[in-house]
mmCIF file of C-alpha atoms in Angstrom:
data_model
loop_
_atom_site.group_PDB
_atom_site.id
_atom_site.type_symbol
_atom_site.label_atom_id
_atom_site.label_comp_id
_atom_site.label_asym_id
_atom_site.label_seq_id
_atom_site.Cartn_x
_atom_site.Cartn_y
_atom_site.Cartn_z
ATOM 1 C CA MET A 1 65.795 -84.849 -22.421
ATOM 2 C CA GLN A 2 64.847 -87.843 -24.530
ATOM 3 C CA ASN A 3 61.518 -86.296 -25.532
ATOM 4 C CA ALA A 4 63.336 -83.196 -26.727
ATOM 5 C CA ILE A 5 64.867 -84.977 -29.739
ATOM 6 C CA SER A 6 63.179 -86.470 -32.802
ATOM 7 C CA LEU A 7 65.307 -88.686 -35.019
ATOM 8 C CA CYS A 8 64.227 -88.201 -38.632
ATOM 9 C CA MET A 9 65.220 -90.394 -41.568
ATOM 10 C CA ILE A 10 64.343 -91.151 -45.173
ATOM 11 C CA VAL A 11 64.929 -94.719 -46.328
ATOM 12 C CA LYS A 12 64.523 -97.140 -49.212
ATOM 13 C CA ASN A 13 65.527 -100.807 -49.055
ATOM 14 C CA GLU A 14 67.755 -100.359 -45.999
ATOM 15 C CA ALA A 15 66.977 -103.640 -44.227
ATOM 16 C CA LEU A 16 70.673 -104.361 -43.736
ATOM 17 C CA ASN A 17 71.719 -100.908 -42.508
ATOM 18 C CA LEU A 18 68.701 -99.625 -40.586
ATOM 19 C CA PRO A 19 69.019 -101.768 -37.410
ATOM 20 C CA ARG A 20 72.630 -100.700 -36.930
ATOM 21 C CA CYS A 21 71.720 -97.026 -37.383
ATOM 22 C CA LEU A 22 68.817 -97.195 -34.930
ATOM 23 C CA GLU A 23 70.888 -99.065 -32.359
ATOM 24 C CA SER A 24 73.507 -96.296 -32.472
ATOM 25 C CA VAL A 25 70.960 -93.714 -31.222
ATOM 26 C CA ARG A 26 69.222 -95.971 -28.705
ATOM 27 C CA GLY A 27 68.074 -93.966 -25.673
ATOM 28 C CA LEU A 28 68.766 -90.590 -27.275
ATOM 29 C CA ALA A 29 65.616 -89.728 -29.221
ATOM 30 C CA GLY A 30 62.097 -89.746 -27.840
ATOM 31 C CA GLU A 31 60.675 -90.643 -31.242
ATOM 32 C CA VAL A 32 61.911 -91.914 -34.588
ATOM 33 C CA ILE A 33 60.236 -90.809 -37.811
ATOM 34 C CA VAL A 34 61.130 -92.936 -40.845
ATOM 35 C CA ILE A 35 59.943 -91.791 -44.263
ATOM 36 C CA ASP A 36 59.964 -94.731 -46.667
ATOM 37 C CA THR A 37 60.225 -93.903 -50.370
ATOM 38 C CA GLY A 38 59.295 -97.304 -51.750
ATOM 39 C CA SER A 39 61.084 -100.166 -50.003
ATOM 40 C CA THR A 40 60.490 -103.736 -51.126
ATOM 41 C CA ASP A 41 62.755 -105.479 -48.589
ATOM 42 C CA GLY A 42 60.760 -105.117 -45.379
ATOM 43 C CA THR A 43 62.427 -101.882 -44.259
ATOM 44 C CA PRO A 44 59.180 -100.330 -42.886
ATOM 45 C CA GLU A 45 58.508 -103.430 -40.792
ATOM 46 C CA ILE A 46 62.039 -103.355 -39.401
ATOM 47 C CA ALA A 47 61.575 -99.679 -38.513
ATOM 48 C CA ALA A 48 58.309 -100.451 -36.745
ATOM 49 C CA ARG A 49 59.880 -103.283 -34.750
ATOM 50 C CA HIS A 50 62.428 -100.765 -33.461
ATOM 51 C CA GLY A 51 59.647 -98.437 -32.303
ATOM 52 C CA ALA A 52 59.824 -96.057 -35.256
ATOM 53 C CA GLN A 53 56.892 -94.430 -36.968
ATOM 54 C CA ALA A 54 57.168 -95.593 -40.600
ATOM 55 C CA ILE A 55 55.431 -93.323 -43.119
ATOM 56 C CA PRO A 56 55.165 -94.064 -46.880
ATOM 57 C CA PHE A 57 56.134 -91.278 -49.258
ATOM 58 C CA ASP A 58 55.452 -90.991 -53.007
ATOM 59 C CA PHE A 59 58.855 -90.650 -54.658
ATOM 60 C CA THR A 60 57.657 -90.814 -58.266
ATOM 61 C CA THR A 61 59.261 -87.416 -58.752
ATOM 62 C CA PRO A 62 62.502 -87.648 -56.721
ATOM 63 C CA ASP A 63 62.716 -84.899 -54.106
ATOM 64 C CA PHE A 64 64.873 -85.641 -51.085
ATOM 65 C CA ALA A 65 64.173 -82.272 -49.463
ATOM 66 C CA ALA A 66 60.431 -82.887 -49.605
ATOM 67 C CA ALA A 67 60.917 -86.318 -48.031
ATOM 68 C CA ARG A 68 63.062 -84.954 -45.214
ATOM 69 C CA ASN A 69 60.605 -82.123 -44.633
ATOM 70 C CA ARG A 70 57.768 -84.638 -44.400
ATOM 71 C CA ALA A 71 59.638 -86.312 -41.551
ATOM 72 C CA ILE A 72 60.120 -82.971 -39.806
ATOM 73 C CA ASP A 73 56.411 -82.202 -40.236
ATOM 74 C CA HIS A 74 55.620 -85.330 -38.188
ATOM 75 C CA ALA A 75 58.239 -84.657 -35.502
ATOM 76 C CA THR A 76 57.135 -83.430 -32.084
ATOM 77 C CA GLY A 77 60.540 -82.993 -30.448
ATOM 78 C CA ARG A 78 62.037 -79.562 -29.950
ATOM 79 C CA TRP A 79 65.165 -80.687 -31.843
ATOM 80 C CA ILE A 80 65.730 -82.675 -35.010
ATOM 81 C CA LEU A 81 68.540 -85.174 -35.423
ATOM 82 C CA MET A 82 68.722 -86.203 -39.090
ATOM 83 C CA LEU A 83 70.555 -89.388 -40.074
ATOM 84 C CA ASP A 84 70.710 -91.627 -43.129
ATOM 85 C CA ALA A 85 70.243 -95.364 -42.721
ATOM 86 C CA ASP A 86 73.821 -96.076 -43.782
ATOM 87 C CA GLU A 87 75.149 -93.804 -41.033
ATOM 88 C CA THR A 88 75.718 -94.515 -37.362
ATOM 89 C CA LEU A 89 76.177 -92.090 -34.505
ATOM 90 C CA ASP A 90 79.290 -92.532 -32.386
ATOM 91 C CA ARG A 91 77.672 -93.260 -29.033
ATOM 92 C CA ALA A 92 80.502 -91.413 -27.288
ATOM 93 C CA SER A 93 79.000 -88.267 -28.865
ATOM 94 C CA ILE A 94 75.614 -88.657 -27.162
ATOM 95 C CA PRO A 95 76.511 -86.474 -24.127
ATOM 96 C CA ALA A 96 77.631 -83.685 -26.482
ATOM 97 C CA ILE A 97 74.284 -83.802 -28.300
ATOM 98 C CA GLN A 98 72.401 -83.739 -25.018
ATOM 99 C CA GLU A 99 74.406 -80.739 -23.864
ATOM 100 C CA LEU A 100 73.683 -78.780 -27.048
ATOM 101 C CA VAL A 101 69.987 -79.591 -26.896
ATOM 102 C CA ALA A 102 69.875 -78.485 -23.251
ATOM 103 C CA ARG A 103 71.287 -75.101 -24.250
ATOM 104 C CA ASP A 104 68.358 -74.735 -26.669
ATOM 105 C CA GLU A 105 70.093 -72.106 -28.800
ATOM 106 C CA ASN A 106 68.903 -70.994 -32.225
ATOM 107 C CA ALA A 107 71.677 -72.825 -34.056
ATOM 108 C CA GLY A 108 72.247 -75.667 -36.463
ATOM 109 C CA TYR A 109 75.205 -77.912 -35.749
ATOM 110 C CA PHE A 110 77.664 -79.461 -38.168
ATOM 111 C CA LEU A 111 78.432 -83.075 -37.352
ATOM 112 C CA GLU A 112 81.703 -84.670 -38.360
ATOM 113 C CA ARG A 113 80.915 -87.342 -40.954
ATOM 114 C CA HIS A 114 83.542 -89.982 -41.576
ATOM 115 C CA ASN A 115 83.518 -91.404 -45.104
ATOM 116 C CA PRO A 116 86.779 -92.411 -46.744
ATOM 117 C CA THR A 117 87.409 -88.718 -45.988
ATOM 118 C CA VAL A 118 85.868 -86.380 -43.405
ATOM 119 C CA ASP A 119 83.275 -83.738 -44.149
ATOM 120 C CA TYR A 120 80.819 -81.717 -42.058
ATOM 121 C CA VAL A 121 77.038 -81.768 -42.421
ATOM 122 C CA VAL A 122 74.299 -79.969 -40.493
ATOM 123 C CA ARG A 123 72.253 -82.747 -38.899
ATOM 124 C CA LEU A 124 71.192 -81.316 -35.527
ATOM 125 C CA PHE A 125 68.927 -78.269 -35.522
ATOM 126 C CA PRO A 126 65.861 -76.778 -33.797
ATOM 127 C CA ASN A 127 62.422 -77.966 -34.848
ATOM 128 C CA ARG A 128 61.165 -74.575 -35.947
ATOM 129 C CA PRO A 129 58.722 -73.789 -38.777
ATOM 130 C CA GLY A 130 61.341 -72.034 -40.891
ATOM 131 C CA CYS A 131 63.963 -74.783 -40.671
ATOM 132 C CA ARG A 132 63.341 -76.874 -43.759
ATOM 133 C CA TYR A 133 65.437 -78.581 -46.391
ATOM 134 C CA ARG A 134 65.909 -77.240 -49.902
ATOM 135 C CA GLY A 135 67.044 -79.046 -53.033
ATOM 136 C CA ARG A 136 65.681 -82.167 -54.694
ATOM 137 C CA VAL A 137 69.124 -83.786 -54.362
ATOM 138 C CA HIS A 138 72.084 -82.675 -52.225
ATOM 139 C CA GLU A 139 69.394 -81.187 -50.040
ATOM 140 C CA THR A 140 70.524 -78.882 -47.248
ATOM 141 C CA VAL A 141 68.887 -77.174 -44.297
ATOM 142 C CA ASP A 142 71.703 -74.674 -43.757
ATOM 143 C CA ALA A 143 70.243 -71.684 -45.640
ATOM 144 C CA SER A 144 66.867 -71.911 -43.955
ATOM 145 C CA ILE A 145 68.460 -71.954 -40.493
ATOM 146 C CA LEU A 146 70.368 -68.790 -41.339
ATOM 147 C CA SER A 147 67.245 -67.198 -42.847
ATOM 148 C CA ALA A 148 65.426 -67.905 -39.577
ATOM 149 C CA GLY A 149 68.067 -65.943 -37.663
ATOM 150 C CA GLY A 150 70.053 -68.941 -36.498
ATOM 151 C CA ARG A 151 73.767 -69.693 -36.565
ATOM 152 C CA LEU A 152 75.717 -72.619 -37.961
ATOM 153 C CA LEU A 153 78.320 -74.066 -35.611
ATOM 154 C CA LYS A 154 80.839 -76.877 -36.039
ATOM 155 C CA THR A 155 81.047 -79.683 -33.477
ATOM 156 C CA GLY A 156 83.157 -82.775 -32.895
ATOM 157 C CA ILE A 157 80.068 -85.006 -32.838
ATOM 158 C CA ARG A 158 80.891 -87.970 -35.048
ATOM 159 C CA ILE A 159 78.821 -90.003 -37.447
ATOM 160 C CA ASP A 160 80.225 -92.841 -39.521
ATOM 161 C CA HIS A 161 79.062 -93.375 -43.083
ATOM 162 C CA ASN A 162 79.056 -96.895 -44.493
ATOM 163 C CA PHE A 163 80.392 -95.757 -47.871
ATOM 164 C CA SER A 164 79.319 -98.040 -50.725
ATOM 165 C CA SER A 165 82.160 -100.002 -52.327
ATOM 166 C CA ASP A 166 80.078 -100.650 -55.458
ATOM 167 C CA ARG A 167 81.715 -98.298 -57.938
ATOM 168 C CA GLU A 168 79.139 -98.852 -60.682
ATOM 169 C CA ALA A 169 76.262 -98.192 -58.285
ATOM 170 C CA ARG A 170 77.911 -94.933 -57.259
ATOM 171 C CA ARG A 171 78.368 -93.941 -60.918
ATOM 172 C CA ARG A 172 74.716 -94.660 -61.677
ATOM 173 C CA LYS A 173 73.751 -92.478 -58.740
ATOM 174 C CA ASN A 174 76.081 -89.701 -59.983
ATOM 175 C CA HIS A 175 74.396 -89.726 -63.404
ATOM 176 C CA TRP A 176 70.946 -89.796 -61.795
ATOM 177 C CA TYR A 177 71.833 -86.793 -59.650
ATOM 178 C CA ILE A 178 73.237 -84.919 -62.657
ATOM 179 C CA GLY A 179 69.911 -85.274 -64.458
ATOM 180 C CA ILE A 180 67.969 -83.979 -61.455
ATOM 181 C CA LEU A 181 70.392 -81.105 -60.858
ATOM 182 C CA LYS A 182 70.036 -80.012 -64.484
ATOM 183 C CA GLU A 183 66.266 -79.988 -64.030
ATOM 184 C CA GLU A 184 66.631 -77.864 -60.892
ATOM 185 C CA ILE A 185 68.976 -75.423 -62.621
ATOM 186 C CA ALA A 186 66.561 -75.064 -65.541
ATOM 187 C CA ALA A 187 63.693 -74.442 -63.106
ATOM 188 C CA ASP A 188 65.619 -71.883 -61.006
ATOM 189 C CA PRO A 189 68.798 -70.544 -62.642
ATOM 190 C CA SER A 190 69.268 -68.115 -59.737
ATOM 191 C CA ASP A 191 70.195 -70.910 -57.300
ATOM 192 C CA SER A 192 73.920 -71.190 -57.956
ATOM 193 C CA SER A 193 74.349 -73.792 -55.188
ATOM 194 C CA ARG A 194 73.019 -76.340 -57.676
ATOM 195 C CA LEU A 195 76.002 -75.564 -59.924
ATOM 196 C CA ASP A 196 78.439 -76.423 -57.123
ATOM 197 C CA PHE A 197 76.839 -79.822 -56.702
ATOM 198 C CA LEU A 198 76.726 -80.390 -60.461
ATOM 199 C CA ALA A 199 80.464 -79.710 -60.740
ATOM 200 C CA ALA A 200 81.085 -82.126 -57.868
ATOM 201 C CA GLU A 201 79.081 -84.881 -59.583
ATOM 202 C CA TYR A 202 81.055 -84.444 -62.807
ATOM 203 C CA HIS A 203 84.293 -84.483 -60.824
ATOM 204 C CA GLN A 204 83.382 -87.741 -59.080
ATOM 205 C CA LEU A 205 82.769 -89.269 -62.512
ATOM 206 C CA GLU A 206 86.202 -87.966 -63.610
ATOM 207 C CA MET A 207 84.460 -85.865 -66.268
ATOM 208 C CA PHE A 208 86.892 -83.049 -65.622
ATOM 209 C CA ASP A 209 86.199 -81.025 -68.780
ATOM 210 C CA GLU A 210 82.527 -80.828 -67.848
ATOM 211 C CA ALA A 211 83.387 -79.979 -64.244
ATOM 212 C CA ALA A 212 85.730 -77.226 -65.423
ATOM 213 C CA GLU A 213 83.002 -75.691 -67.582
ATOM 214 C CA ILE A 214 80.638 -75.599 -64.604
ATOM 215 C CA ALA A 215 83.420 -74.078 -62.455
ATOM 216 C CA LYS A 216 83.781 -71.338 -65.059
ATOM 217 C CA LEU A 217 80.039 -70.692 -64.970
ATOM 218 C CA ILE A 218 80.097 -70.480 -61.166
ATOM 219 C CA VAL A 219 82.734 -67.726 -61.366
ATOM 220 C CA GLN A 220 80.538 -65.853 -63.839
ATOM 221 C CA VAL A 221 77.502 -65.926 -61.559
ATOM 222 C CA ARG A 222 79.503 -65.402 -58.331
ATOM 223 C CA PRO A 223 82.387 -63.137 -59.367
ATOM 224 C CA LEU A 224 83.141 -62.098 -55.763
ATOM 225 C CA ASP A 225 83.425 -65.686 -54.498
ATOM 226 C CA ALA A 226 87.112 -66.286 -53.732
ATOM 227 C CA ARG A 227 86.714 -70.033 -53.455
ATOM 228 C CA ALA A 228 85.016 -70.202 -56.846
ATOM 229 C CA HIS A 229 88.075 -68.558 -58.410
ATOM 230 C CA LEU A 230 90.351 -70.946 -56.519
ATOM 231 C CA VAL A 231 88.462 -74.002 -57.791
ATOM 232 C CA LEU A 232 88.498 -72.706 -61.355
ATOM 233 C CA GLY A 233 92.243 -72.144 -61.034
ATOM 234 C CA ILE A 234 92.742 -75.729 -59.931
ATOM 235 C CA TYR A 235 90.875 -76.997 -62.980
ATOM 236 C CA ASP A 236 92.811 -74.655 -65.264
ATOM 237 C CA LEU A 237 96.097 -75.822 -63.786
ATOM 238 C CA LEU A 238 95.566 -79.547 -63.311
ATOM 239 C CA HIS A 239 93.056 -80.475 -65.977
ATOM 240 C CA LYS A 240 93.346 -77.766 -68.633
ATOM 241 C CA ALA A 241 97.150 -77.413 -68.465
ATOM 242 C CA ASP A 242 96.702 -73.641 -68.691
ATOM 243 C CA PRO A 243 99.042 -72.090 -66.102
ATOM 244 C CA VAL A 244 98.442 -68.560 -67.375
ATOM 245 C CA SER A 245 94.698 -68.729 -66.704
ATOM 246 C CA ALA A 246 95.329 -70.577 -63.457
ATOM 247 C CA ARG A 247 97.636 -67.831 -62.205
ATOM 248 C CA ALA A 248 94.986 -65.221 -62.983
ATOM 249 C CA ASP A 249 92.390 -67.285 -61.124
ATOM 250 C CA PHE A 250 94.567 -67.679 -58.033
ATOM 251 C CA ASN A 251 95.522 -63.998 -58.011
ATOM 252 C CA ARG A 252 91.865 -63.036 -58.223
ATOM 253 C CA ALA A 253 91.042 -65.357 -55.335
ATOM 254 C CA LEU A 254 93.837 -63.785 -53.299
ATOM 255 C CA THR A 255 92.593 -60.289 -54.094
ATOM 256 C CA LEU A 256 89.113 -61.175 -52.930
ATOM 257 C CA ARG A 257 90.422 -62.935 -49.818
ATOM 258 C CA PRO A 258 93.786 -61.509 -48.730
ATOM 259 C CA GLY A 259 95.953 -64.139 -47.092
ATOM 260 C CA TYR A 260 94.034 -66.995 -48.734
ATOM 261 C CA ALA A 261 96.449 -69.813 -47.926
ATOM 262 C CA GLU A 262 95.348 -72.230 -50.635
ATOM 263 C CA ALA A 263 95.615 -69.594 -53.362
ATOM 264 C CA GLU A 264 99.044 -68.587 -52.084
ATOM 265 C CA SER A 265 100.257 -72.198 -52.121
ATOM 266 C CA PHE A 266 99.190 -72.713 -55.736
ATOM 267 C CA LEU A 267 100.876 -69.455 -56.777
ATOM 268 C CA GLN A 268 104.057 -70.636 -55.060
ATOM 269 C CA LEU A 269 103.768 -73.906 -56.971
ATOM 270 C CA LEU A 270 103.466 -72.029 -60.255
ATOM 271 C CA ASP A 271 106.498 -69.904 -59.357
ATOM 272 C CA SER A 272 108.546 -73.000 -58.512
ATOM 273 C CA VAL A 273 107.953 -74.567 -61.923
ATOM 274 C CA GLY A 274 108.623 -71.361 -63.796
#
């Protein structure tokens, strides 16, 4: 079983976090592939002391998908478990991972990531040629798994994210990501997923006018996307103070997805305030 799983990571200056991450998966993976994008704090040496294969990667042009894919290229296990150095696996989830790997289905699995909030990210998937990450930032493997005929399934497997408390560092990263996302959008305007991430970056920076403009653009390029209309309605209501437009957005979302609970709740809110 152990040889069936390759743990893959990309790291930079993670000397403090990496040992804790690797300890959390002890005994689970047959090999650990660590792609280092330019550490200066001894991270590669720490990885090697924990039995990992540490591989340098030129990150002059930032591309997180390329770095993750380099790790996968070196992996020999039938399954990939992808973690970041500031994440730890809940060791109580190890039997669940082993059970899924034993099934050997063509599926990628969402893990439950605990930040200040909870979200779901695909981090366990088959090591198949078509399963590769896309996106220089906010890189995802989801679309390639689906394109290869696989499914995406949610699990209760838990990972904990050591969320940075340095607000200014987070803001610098937001602005860095915005610049890269704009470059990606200019290079491939057809990939509307980049717009979703761009809106999210603006929102995290509390640049709500900019986020609202991107939300409007998303509706234009994905007019049949009910959630896109819902999100635009939220911006129109809460940040643009335009209840008329918001009502139209929510009604459109409800038309596209009958019974859409979130759209219905916002319409009820609008009705309650007249």
